[in-house]
Short mmCIF file of C-alpha atoms and ligand atoms in Angstrom, two decimals:
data_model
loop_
_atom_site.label_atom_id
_atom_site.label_comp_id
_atom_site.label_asym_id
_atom_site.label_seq_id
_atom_site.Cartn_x
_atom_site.Cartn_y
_atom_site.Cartn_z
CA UNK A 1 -18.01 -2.97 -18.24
CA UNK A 2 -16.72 -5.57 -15.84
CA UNK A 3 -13.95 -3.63 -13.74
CA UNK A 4 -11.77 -7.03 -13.79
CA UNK A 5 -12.19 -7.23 -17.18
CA UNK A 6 -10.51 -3.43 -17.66
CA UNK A 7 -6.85 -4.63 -17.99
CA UNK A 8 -4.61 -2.91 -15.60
CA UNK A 9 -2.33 -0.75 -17.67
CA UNK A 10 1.39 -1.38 -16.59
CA UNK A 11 3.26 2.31 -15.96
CA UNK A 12 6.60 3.68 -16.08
CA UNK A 13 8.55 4.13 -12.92
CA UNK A 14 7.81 7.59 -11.60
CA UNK A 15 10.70 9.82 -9.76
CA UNK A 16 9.42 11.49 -6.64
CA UNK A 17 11.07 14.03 -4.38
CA UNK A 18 10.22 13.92 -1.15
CA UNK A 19 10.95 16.26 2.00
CA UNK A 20 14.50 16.83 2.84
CA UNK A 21 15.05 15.74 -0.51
CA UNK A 22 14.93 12.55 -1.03
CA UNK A 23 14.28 10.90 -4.06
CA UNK A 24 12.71 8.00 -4.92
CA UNK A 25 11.05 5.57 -7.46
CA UNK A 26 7.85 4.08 -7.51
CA UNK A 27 7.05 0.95 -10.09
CA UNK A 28 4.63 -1.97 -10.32
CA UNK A 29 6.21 -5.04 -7.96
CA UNK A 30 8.01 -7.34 -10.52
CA UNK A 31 8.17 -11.30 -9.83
CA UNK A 32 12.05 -11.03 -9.15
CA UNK A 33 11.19 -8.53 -5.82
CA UNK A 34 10.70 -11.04 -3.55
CA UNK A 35 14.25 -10.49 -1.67
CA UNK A 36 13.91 -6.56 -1.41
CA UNK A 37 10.65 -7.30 -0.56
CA UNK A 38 11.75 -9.67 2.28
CA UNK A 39 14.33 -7.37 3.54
CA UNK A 40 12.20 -4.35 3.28
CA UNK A 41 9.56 -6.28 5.47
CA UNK A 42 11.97 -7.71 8.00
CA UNK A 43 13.41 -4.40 8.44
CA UNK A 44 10.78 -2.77 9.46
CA UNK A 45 10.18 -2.04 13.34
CA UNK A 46 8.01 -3.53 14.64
CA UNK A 47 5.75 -1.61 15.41
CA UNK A 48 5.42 -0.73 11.58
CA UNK A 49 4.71 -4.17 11.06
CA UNK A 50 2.28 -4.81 13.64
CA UNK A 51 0.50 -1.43 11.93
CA UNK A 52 0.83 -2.72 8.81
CA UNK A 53 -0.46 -6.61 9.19
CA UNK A 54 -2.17 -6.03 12.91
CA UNK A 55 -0.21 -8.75 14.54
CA UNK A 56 3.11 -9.16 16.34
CA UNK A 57 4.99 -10.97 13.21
CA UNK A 58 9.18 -11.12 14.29
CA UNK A 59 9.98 -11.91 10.25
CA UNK A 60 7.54 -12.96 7.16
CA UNK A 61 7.00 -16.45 6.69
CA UNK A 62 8.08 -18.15 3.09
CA UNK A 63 3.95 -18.06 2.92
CA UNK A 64 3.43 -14.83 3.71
CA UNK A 65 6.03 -13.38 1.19
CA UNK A 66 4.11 -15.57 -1.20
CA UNK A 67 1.42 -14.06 -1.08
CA UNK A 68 2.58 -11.08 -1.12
CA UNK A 69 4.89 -11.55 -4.00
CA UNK A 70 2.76 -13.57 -6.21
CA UNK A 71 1.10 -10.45 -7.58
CA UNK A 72 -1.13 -10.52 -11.16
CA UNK A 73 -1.19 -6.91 -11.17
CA UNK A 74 -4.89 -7.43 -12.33
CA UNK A 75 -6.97 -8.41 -9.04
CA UNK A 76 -3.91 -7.60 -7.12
CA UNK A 77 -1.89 -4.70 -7.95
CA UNK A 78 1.34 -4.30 -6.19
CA UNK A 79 3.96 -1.11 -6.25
CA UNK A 80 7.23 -0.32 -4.65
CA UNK A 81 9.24 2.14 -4.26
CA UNK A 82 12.81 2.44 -4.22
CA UNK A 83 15.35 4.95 -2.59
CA UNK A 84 17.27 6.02 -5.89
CA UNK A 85 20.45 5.31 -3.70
CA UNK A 86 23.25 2.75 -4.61
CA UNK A 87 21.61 -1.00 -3.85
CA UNK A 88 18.01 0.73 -4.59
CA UNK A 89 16.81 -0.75 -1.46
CA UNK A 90 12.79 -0.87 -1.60
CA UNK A 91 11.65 1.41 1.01
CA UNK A 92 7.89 1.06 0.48
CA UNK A 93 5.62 -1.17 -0.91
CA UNK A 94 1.43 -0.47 -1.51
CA UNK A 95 -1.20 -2.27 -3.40
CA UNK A 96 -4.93 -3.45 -3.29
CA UNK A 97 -6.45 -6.79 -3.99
CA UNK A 98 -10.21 -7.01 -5.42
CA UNK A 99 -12.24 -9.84 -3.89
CA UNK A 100 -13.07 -11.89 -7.25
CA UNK A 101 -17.03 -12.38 -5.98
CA UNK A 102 -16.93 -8.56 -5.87
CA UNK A 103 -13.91 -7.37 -7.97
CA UNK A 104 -15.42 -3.57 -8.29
CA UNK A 105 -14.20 -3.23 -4.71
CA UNK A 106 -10.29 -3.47 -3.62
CA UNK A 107 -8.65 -4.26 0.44
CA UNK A 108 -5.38 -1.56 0.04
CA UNK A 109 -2.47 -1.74 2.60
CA UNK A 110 0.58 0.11 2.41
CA UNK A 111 4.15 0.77 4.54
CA UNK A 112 6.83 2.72 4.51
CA UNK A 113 10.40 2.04 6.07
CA UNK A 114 10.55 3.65 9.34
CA UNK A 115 13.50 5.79 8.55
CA UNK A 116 11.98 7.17 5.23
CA UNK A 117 8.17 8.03 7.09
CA UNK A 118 6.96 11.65 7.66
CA UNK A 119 8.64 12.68 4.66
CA UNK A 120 5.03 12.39 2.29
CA UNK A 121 5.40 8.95 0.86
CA UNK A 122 2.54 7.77 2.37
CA UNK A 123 0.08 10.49 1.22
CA UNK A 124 1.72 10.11 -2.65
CA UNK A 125 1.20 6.48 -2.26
CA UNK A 126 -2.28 6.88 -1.24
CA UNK A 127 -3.15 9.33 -3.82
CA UNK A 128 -1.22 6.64 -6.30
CA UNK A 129 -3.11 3.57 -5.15
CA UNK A 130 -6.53 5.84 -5.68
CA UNK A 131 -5.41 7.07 -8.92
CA UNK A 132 -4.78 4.07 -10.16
CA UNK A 133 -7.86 2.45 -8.72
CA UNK A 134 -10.19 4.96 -10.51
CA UNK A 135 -8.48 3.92 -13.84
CA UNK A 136 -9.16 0.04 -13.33
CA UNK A 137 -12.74 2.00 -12.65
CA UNK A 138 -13.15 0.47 -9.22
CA UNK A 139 -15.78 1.79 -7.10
CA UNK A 140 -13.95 1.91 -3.91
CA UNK A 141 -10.88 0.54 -1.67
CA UNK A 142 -11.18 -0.05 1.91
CA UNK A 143 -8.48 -0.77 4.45
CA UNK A 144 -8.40 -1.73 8.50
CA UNK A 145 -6.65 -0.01 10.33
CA UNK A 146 -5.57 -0.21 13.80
CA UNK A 147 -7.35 2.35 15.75
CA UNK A 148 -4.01 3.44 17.47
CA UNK A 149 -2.91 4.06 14.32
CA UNK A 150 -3.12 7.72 14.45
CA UNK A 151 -0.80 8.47 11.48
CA UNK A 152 -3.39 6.53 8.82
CA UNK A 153 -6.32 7.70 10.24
CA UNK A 154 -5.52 11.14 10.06
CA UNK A 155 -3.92 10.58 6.58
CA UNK A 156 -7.44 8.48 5.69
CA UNK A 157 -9.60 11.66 6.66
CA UNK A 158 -7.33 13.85 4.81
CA UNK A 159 -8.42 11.31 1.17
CA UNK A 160 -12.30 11.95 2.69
CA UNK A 161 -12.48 8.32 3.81
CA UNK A 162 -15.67 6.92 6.20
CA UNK A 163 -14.07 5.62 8.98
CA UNK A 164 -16.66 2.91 10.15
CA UNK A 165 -16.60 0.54 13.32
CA UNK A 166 -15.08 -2.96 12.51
CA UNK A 167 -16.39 -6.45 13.04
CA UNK A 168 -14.06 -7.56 14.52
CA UNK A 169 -13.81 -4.97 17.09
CA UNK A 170 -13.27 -1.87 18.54
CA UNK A 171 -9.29 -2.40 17.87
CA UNK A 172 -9.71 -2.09 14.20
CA UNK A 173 -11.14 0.95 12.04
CA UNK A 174 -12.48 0.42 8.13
CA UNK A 175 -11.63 2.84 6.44
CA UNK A 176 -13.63 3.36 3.06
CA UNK A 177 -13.31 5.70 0.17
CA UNK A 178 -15.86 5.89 -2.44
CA UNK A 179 -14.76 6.35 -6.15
CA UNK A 180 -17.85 6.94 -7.13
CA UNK A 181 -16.78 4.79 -10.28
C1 COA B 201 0.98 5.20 7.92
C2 COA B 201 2.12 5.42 6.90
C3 COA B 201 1.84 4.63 5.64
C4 COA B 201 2.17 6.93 6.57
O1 COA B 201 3.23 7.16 5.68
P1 COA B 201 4.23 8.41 5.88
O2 COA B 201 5.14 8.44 4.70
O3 COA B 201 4.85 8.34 7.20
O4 COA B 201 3.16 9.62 5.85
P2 COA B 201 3.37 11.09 5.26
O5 COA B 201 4.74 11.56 5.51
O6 COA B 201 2.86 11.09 3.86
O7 COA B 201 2.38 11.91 6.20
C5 COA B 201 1.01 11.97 5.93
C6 COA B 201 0.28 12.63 7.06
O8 COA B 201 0.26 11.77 8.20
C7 COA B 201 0.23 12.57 9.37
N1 COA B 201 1.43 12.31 10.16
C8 COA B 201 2.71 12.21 9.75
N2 COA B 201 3.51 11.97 10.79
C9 COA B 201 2.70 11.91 11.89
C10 COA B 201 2.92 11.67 13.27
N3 COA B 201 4.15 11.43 13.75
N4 COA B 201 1.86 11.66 14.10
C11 COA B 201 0.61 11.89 13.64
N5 COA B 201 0.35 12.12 12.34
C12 COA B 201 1.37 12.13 11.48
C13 COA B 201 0.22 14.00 8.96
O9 COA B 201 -1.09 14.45 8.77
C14 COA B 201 0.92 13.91 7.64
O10 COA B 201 0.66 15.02 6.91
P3 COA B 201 1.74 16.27 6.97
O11 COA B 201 2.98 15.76 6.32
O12 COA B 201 1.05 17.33 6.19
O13 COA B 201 1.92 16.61 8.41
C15 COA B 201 3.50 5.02 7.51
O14 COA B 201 3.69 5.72 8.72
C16 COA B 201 3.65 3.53 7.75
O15 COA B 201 4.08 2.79 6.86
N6 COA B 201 3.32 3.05 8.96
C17 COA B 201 3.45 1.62 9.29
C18 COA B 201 2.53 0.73 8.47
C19 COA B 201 1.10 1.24 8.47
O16 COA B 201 0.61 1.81 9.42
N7 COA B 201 0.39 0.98 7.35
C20 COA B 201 -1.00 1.36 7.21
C21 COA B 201 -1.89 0.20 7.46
S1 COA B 201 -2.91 -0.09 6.03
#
């Protein structure tokens, strides 16, 4: 069957601890997000967000957040993840978008606030965004990263991704996991 035509199954919010004990909730990205989401972008360093979108980007334009805040949750499936603390500020934010020509296939990105990374969100995000991905029974996600970006390459080996060179240069890594789906 089609993958696109596999509808994506909407999920509870899930309660994770993380190291040092921090707790936190991760749930699909609803259409009322786009403030956290603004703030939780803006408020990253930024560094994080030059990692994250691979250019030097002081705040998110009204286009940007647009984008990504206008989320189907079928070819693009969006997540955040709260800090179960009073205000539930969103503290991370993943998702992957299939190309329609090619919709078995799905770009992921993910960040996490500076002040909540190193703590395993990223890995349980990853392993979410795959988990989930193997239920929509895509074949594989890709992502570039920077290839400074030590942190998400090591954490991209550690899923068994091929890290291949990049089109666009030798600043940029694809990273590619196979689902085998
Ligand atoms: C990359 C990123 C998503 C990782 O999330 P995180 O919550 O910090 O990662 P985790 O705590 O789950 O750590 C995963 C692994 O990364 C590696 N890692 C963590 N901190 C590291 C550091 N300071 N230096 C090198 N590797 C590190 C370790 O292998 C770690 O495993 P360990 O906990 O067993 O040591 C996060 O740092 C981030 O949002 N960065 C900015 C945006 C970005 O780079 N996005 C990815 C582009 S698609």
């Amino acid at each position: 069957m089609n993958p696109v035509l596999v509808t994506a199954v909407a999920h509870e919010p899930q309660r994770w601890t993380l190291t040092g004990d921090r707790v936190a909730w991760v749930r699909p990205l609803e259409p009322g997000d786009a403030g956290a989401e603004q703030r939780f972008f803006n408020g990253l360093s930024l560094d994080s967000r030059h990692q994250r979108f691979h250019f030097g980007l002081r705040e998110l334009s009204p286009a940007l957040l647009q984008l990504l805040t206008d989320v189907d949750q079928r070819l693009h499936r969006a997540w955040v993840v709260e800090a179960e603390s009073p205000g539930r500020p969103v503290v991370a934010d993943a998702r992957f978008v299939c190309d329609p020509e090619q919709p078995e296939v799905a770009e992921f990105a993910l960040a996490v606030a500076d002040d909540w990374q190193g703590r395993g969100l990223g890995r349980r995000l990853m392993a979410h965004l795959v988990h989930q991905a193997r239920r929509q029974q895509l074949h594989g996600l890709f992502g570039d990263v920077l290839a400074e970006n030590r942190r998400m390459l090591v954490l991209m080996r550690e899923f068994g991704a091929r890290l291949q060179s990049h089109a666009d240069g030798p600043q940029l890594v694809r990273a590619v996991l196979d689902l085998g789906g």
